[in-house]
Amino acid sequence: MTIEFDKNGYAVTAGDVSVYNAAPDSGEFVATSHEFIHVGQGLPAHAYLDVPPKAKKGFAICRSEDELQWEYKADHRGEVRYSTITGEKVTVTVLGEYPPDTTDSAPPKFNQWDGVQWVPNSDLLAAIARQHRDAFIIATDPMMVSDYSIDDVPLTEAQRRELTIIRAAYRAWPTVTGWPLVELPELPQWLLIEAVNQGYRVPVWPELPDVA
């Protein structure tokens, strides 16, 4: 049955009518319902008489901002993006185009966005490499005292020379060609164990690339 409405949207005849409902917040089409409209009554809020268009992949059917018609709006909800500012993962939760300052490309470690793609952040790489170098120097500083012992056994002259050479190598490490993406100087087993006992955490450096 067809009913008539006046120019203000109020029914001039009563009857059943099919209406198409939109979500109050997003305007997205949600369902069809059948309503009985009395004379002088308008349609329920966010309900419309015109039939929405057919579903379209990648889009949601929404009411236009002026509420005069249905329209397609990009629907990326559930997709994962990455902030080009912080590198953090962002899951799209609202209708519309992708959030600004995001990309579908996950950032490798120690990278920054150059406006087009992720590129190595040289300053960050250097800072982290220096932290690894300094951590070893700090951990072995106590071993430089003349009476330092391991299990109550003083260091031998050979161990003292080796310690001095290794520490010098760590201090000079930033001057090595290709730094900071070069391996740390190798440690003899006795020094590695003692440095760890002094709180040194052995880093994996250069870090392995991310695996998708």
Short mmCIF file of C-alpha atoms in Angstrom, two decimals:
data_model
loop_
_atom_site.label_atom_id
_atom_site.label_comp_id
_atom_site.label_asym_id
_atom_site.label_seq_id
_atom_site.Cartn_x
_atom_site.Cartn_y
_atom_site.Cartn_z
CA MET A 1 0.00 0.00 0.00
CA THR A 2 1.30 3.46 -0.89
CA ILE A 3 0.72 6.31 1.51
CA GLU A 4 1.17 10.00 0.85
CA PHE A 5 3.15 12.59 2.77
CA ASP A 6 2.85 16.34 2.72
CA LYS A 7 5.74 18.71 1.99
CA ASN A 8 6.73 18.65 5.67
CA GLY A 9 7.03 14.87 5.75
CA TYR A 10 3.79 14.08 7.60
CA ALA A 11 1.43 11.36 6.37
CA VAL A 12 -1.85 12.53 4.86
CA THR A 13 -3.05 8.93 4.58
CA ALA A 14 -2.41 6.02 6.91
CA GLY A 15 -0.94 2.65 6.05
CA ASP A 16 2.00 0.27 6.06
CA VAL A 17 5.23 1.32 4.43
CA SER A 18 8.69 -0.19 3.93
CA VAL A 19 11.47 2.06 5.21
CA TYR A 20 15.23 1.83 4.97
CA ASN A 21 17.09 2.59 8.17
CA ALA A 22 20.47 4.19 8.66
CA ALA A 23 22.76 4.12 11.69
CA PRO A 24 22.45 7.41 13.65
CA ASP A 25 26.20 7.98 13.95
CA SER A 26 27.59 6.89 10.57
CA GLY A 27 24.54 7.02 8.32
CA GLU A 28 25.28 3.48 7.19
CA PHE A 29 22.33 1.48 5.89
CA VAL A 30 21.50 -1.17 8.48
CA ALA A 31 18.13 -2.74 7.74
CA THR A 32 14.72 -2.60 6.10
CA SER A 33 11.67 -2.47 8.31
CA HIS A 34 7.91 -2.25 7.85
CA GLU A 35 6.12 0.50 9.73
CA PHE A 36 2.48 1.52 10.11
CA ILE A 37 2.26 5.27 9.69
CA HIS A 38 -0.76 7.13 11.07
CA VAL A 39 -2.17 10.29 9.56
CA GLY A 40 -0.11 13.25 10.74
CA GLN A 41 2.84 11.05 11.66
CA GLY A 42 6.27 11.23 10.06
CA LEU A 43 8.78 8.48 9.38
CA PRO A 44 10.90 7.16 12.28
CA ALA A 45 14.21 8.93 12.82
CA HIS A 46 16.93 7.91 10.31
CA ALA A 47 14.40 6.04 8.19
CA TYR A 48 13.91 6.76 4.49
CA LEU A 49 11.57 5.70 1.70
CA ASP A 50 14.02 5.51 -1.22
CA VAL A 51 15.61 2.12 -1.86
CA PRO A 52 19.40 1.92 -1.24
CA PRO A 53 21.64 0.90 -4.17
CA LYS A 54 23.04 -2.61 -4.45
CA ALA A 55 25.97 -3.62 -2.27
CA LYS A 56 29.38 -2.83 -3.71
CA LYS A 57 32.63 -4.48 -2.61
CA GLY A 58 34.90 -2.18 -0.64
CA PHE A 59 32.14 0.31 0.06
CA ALA A 60 29.34 0.83 2.57
CA ILE A 61 25.95 2.25 1.64
CA CYS A 62 25.37 5.43 3.64
CA ARG A 63 22.95 8.30 3.77
CA SER A 64 24.39 11.51 2.38
CA GLU A 65 25.22 14.31 4.78
CA ASP A 66 22.18 16.29 3.62
CA GLU A 67 20.05 13.12 4.05
CA LEU A 68 18.62 13.48 0.54
CA GLN A 69 20.02 10.29 -0.99
CA TRP A 70 22.03 7.10 -0.50
CA GLU A 71 25.69 7.07 -1.50
CA TYR A 72 28.70 4.79 -1.42
CA LYS A 73 31.40 5.47 1.15
CA ALA A 74 34.78 3.73 1.21
CA ASP A 75 34.83 0.93 3.78
CA HIS A 76 38.29 -0.08 5.00
CA ARG A 77 37.21 -1.19 8.47
CA GLY A 78 39.33 -3.99 9.84
CA GLU A 79 42.28 -3.23 7.57
CA VAL A 80 45.67 -2.64 9.15
CA ARG A 81 47.69 0.51 8.43
CA TYR A 82 50.91 1.90 9.90
CA SER A 83 51.44 5.44 11.12
CA THR A 84 54.10 7.22 9.07
CA ILE A 85 54.80 9.37 12.13
CA THR A 86 55.20 6.79 14.90
CA GLY A 87 55.35 3.52 12.94
CA GLU A 88 52.60 2.09 15.15
CA LYS A 89 49.98 -0.31 13.81
CA VAL A 90 46.60 1.29 13.20
CA THR A 91 43.42 -0.74 12.63
CA VAL A 92 40.80 1.16 10.64
CA THR A 93 37.56 1.37 12.60
CA VAL A 94 35.51 4.03 10.80
CA LEU A 95 34.07 4.49 7.34
CA GLY A 96 35.75 6.74 4.79
CA GLU A 97 39.16 7.05 3.24
CA TYR A 98 42.26 5.73 4.99
CA PRO A 99 43.40 7.71 8.03
CA PRO A 100 45.88 10.46 7.11
CA ASP A 101 49.60 9.86 7.65
CA THR A 102 49.28 6.08 7.30
CA THR A 103 50.55 3.46 4.86
CA ASP A 104 49.89 -0.23 4.25
CA SER A 105 53.62 -0.93 4.49
CA ALA A 106 54.96 -2.07 7.88
CA PRO A 107 58.10 -0.18 8.93
CA PRO A 108 61.30 -2.21 9.29
CA LYS A 109 63.17 -1.58 12.53
CA PHE A 110 65.11 1.68 12.78
CA ASN A 111 63.36 3.20 9.77
CA GLN A 112 61.58 6.50 9.20
CA TRP A 113 59.11 7.69 6.57
CA ASP A 114 60.59 9.99 3.90
CA GLY A 115 57.24 10.95 2.40
CA VAL A 116 57.21 8.06 -0.06
CA GLN A 117 58.68 5.02 1.65
CA TRP A 118 60.44 3.74 4.76
CA VAL A 119 64.18 4.44 4.82
CA PRO A 120 66.85 3.66 7.45
CA ASN A 121 67.03 6.22 10.24
CA SER A 122 70.80 6.74 10.44
CA ASP A 123 70.67 8.79 13.63
CA LEU A 124 68.61 6.18 15.46
CA LEU A 125 70.85 3.35 14.24
CA ALA A 126 73.95 5.17 15.45
CA ALA A 127 72.40 5.97 18.83
CA ILE A 128 71.41 2.35 19.49
CA ALA A 129 74.81 1.08 18.33
CA ARG A 130 76.54 3.45 20.75
CA GLN A 131 74.31 2.21 23.56
CA HIS A 132 75.52 -1.35 22.89
CA ARG A 133 79.14 -0.17 22.81
CA ASP A 134 78.78 1.88 26.01
CA ALA A 135 77.05 -0.98 27.82
CA PHE A 136 80.12 -3.18 27.37
CA ILE A 137 82.53 -0.44 28.46
CA ILE A 138 80.48 0.27 31.59
CA ALA A 139 80.17 -3.42 32.46
CA THR A 140 83.94 -3.94 32.20
CA ASP A 141 85.01 -0.72 33.96
CA PRO A 142 85.23 -2.51 37.34
CA MET A 143 87.60 -5.06 35.78
CA MET A 144 90.21 -2.38 35.19
CA VAL A 145 91.19 -2.11 38.86
CA SER A 146 94.57 -3.66 39.62
CA ASP A 147 93.27 -6.24 42.11
CA TYR A 148 90.23 -7.43 40.15
CA SER A 149 89.68 -11.16 40.59
CA ILE A 150 87.44 -13.85 39.12
CA ASP A 151 86.46 -16.48 41.67
CA ASP A 152 89.18 -15.06 43.97
CA VAL A 153 91.81 -15.54 41.25
CA PRO A 154 93.42 -12.29 40.04
CA LEU A 155 93.45 -11.61 36.32
CA THR A 156 96.59 -12.80 34.59
CA GLU A 157 98.76 -10.35 32.68
CA ALA A 158 97.54 -11.94 29.45
CA GLN A 159 93.92 -11.36 30.49
CA ARG A 160 94.66 -7.73 31.41
CA ARG A 161 96.25 -7.11 28.03
CA GLU A 162 93.34 -8.80 26.28
CA LEU A 163 90.84 -6.74 28.29
CA THR A 164 92.63 -3.51 27.40
CA ILE A 165 92.80 -4.40 23.70
CA ILE A 166 89.13 -5.41 23.55
CA ARG A 167 87.97 -2.26 25.32
CA ALA A 168 90.03 -0.16 22.91
CA ALA A 169 88.43 -2.03 20.01
CA TYR A 170 84.96 -1.25 21.39
CA ARG A 171 85.84 2.42 21.77
CA ALA A 172 87.11 2.53 18.18
CA TRP A 173 84.20 0.49 16.82
CA PRO A 174 82.29 3.57 15.49
CA THR A 175 85.23 4.31 13.17
CA VAL A 176 85.00 0.94 11.39
CA THR A 177 83.91 1.10 7.74
CA GLY A 178 80.19 0.44 7.38
CA TRP A 179 79.40 1.33 11.01
CA PRO A 180 76.89 1.11 12.60
CA LEU A 181 75.70 -1.89 10.59
CA VAL A 182 78.76 -3.97 11.42
CA GLU A 183 79.24 -6.62 14.07
CA LEU A 184 80.60 -5.74 17.48
CA PRO A 185 84.18 -6.83 18.23
CA GLU A 186 84.37 -10.51 19.16
CA LEU A 187 84.88 -11.32 22.84
CA PRO A 188 86.99 -14.13 24.29
CA GLN A 189 84.87 -16.57 26.26
CA TRP A 190 86.24 -15.67 29.70
CA LEU A 191 85.60 -11.95 29.13
CA LEU A 192 82.13 -12.55 27.71
CA ILE A 193 81.14 -14.55 30.80
CA GLU A 194 82.56 -12.00 33.23
CA ALA A 195 80.98 -9.06 31.40
CA VAL A 196 77.60 -10.80 31.59
CA ASN A 197 78.18 -11.39 35.31
CA GLN A 198 78.70 -7.64 35.59
CA GLY A 199 75.32 -6.95 34.00
CA TYR A 200 76.21 -6.80 30.31
CA ARG A 201 73.41 -8.01 28.04
CA VAL A 202 74.85 -9.39 24.82
CA PRO A 203 73.03 -7.73 21.90
CA VAL A 204 72.26 -9.21 18.50
CA TRP A 205 73.84 -6.63 16.24
CA PRO A 206 73.18 -5.80 13.53
CA GLU A 207 69.64 -6.90 14.32
CA LEU A 208 68.10 -9.39 11.93
CA PRO A 209 65.57 -7.87 9.51
CA ASP A 210 61.90 -8.24 10.31
CA VAL A 211 60.29 -11.37 8.92
CA ALA A 212 56.80 -10.92 7.53
#
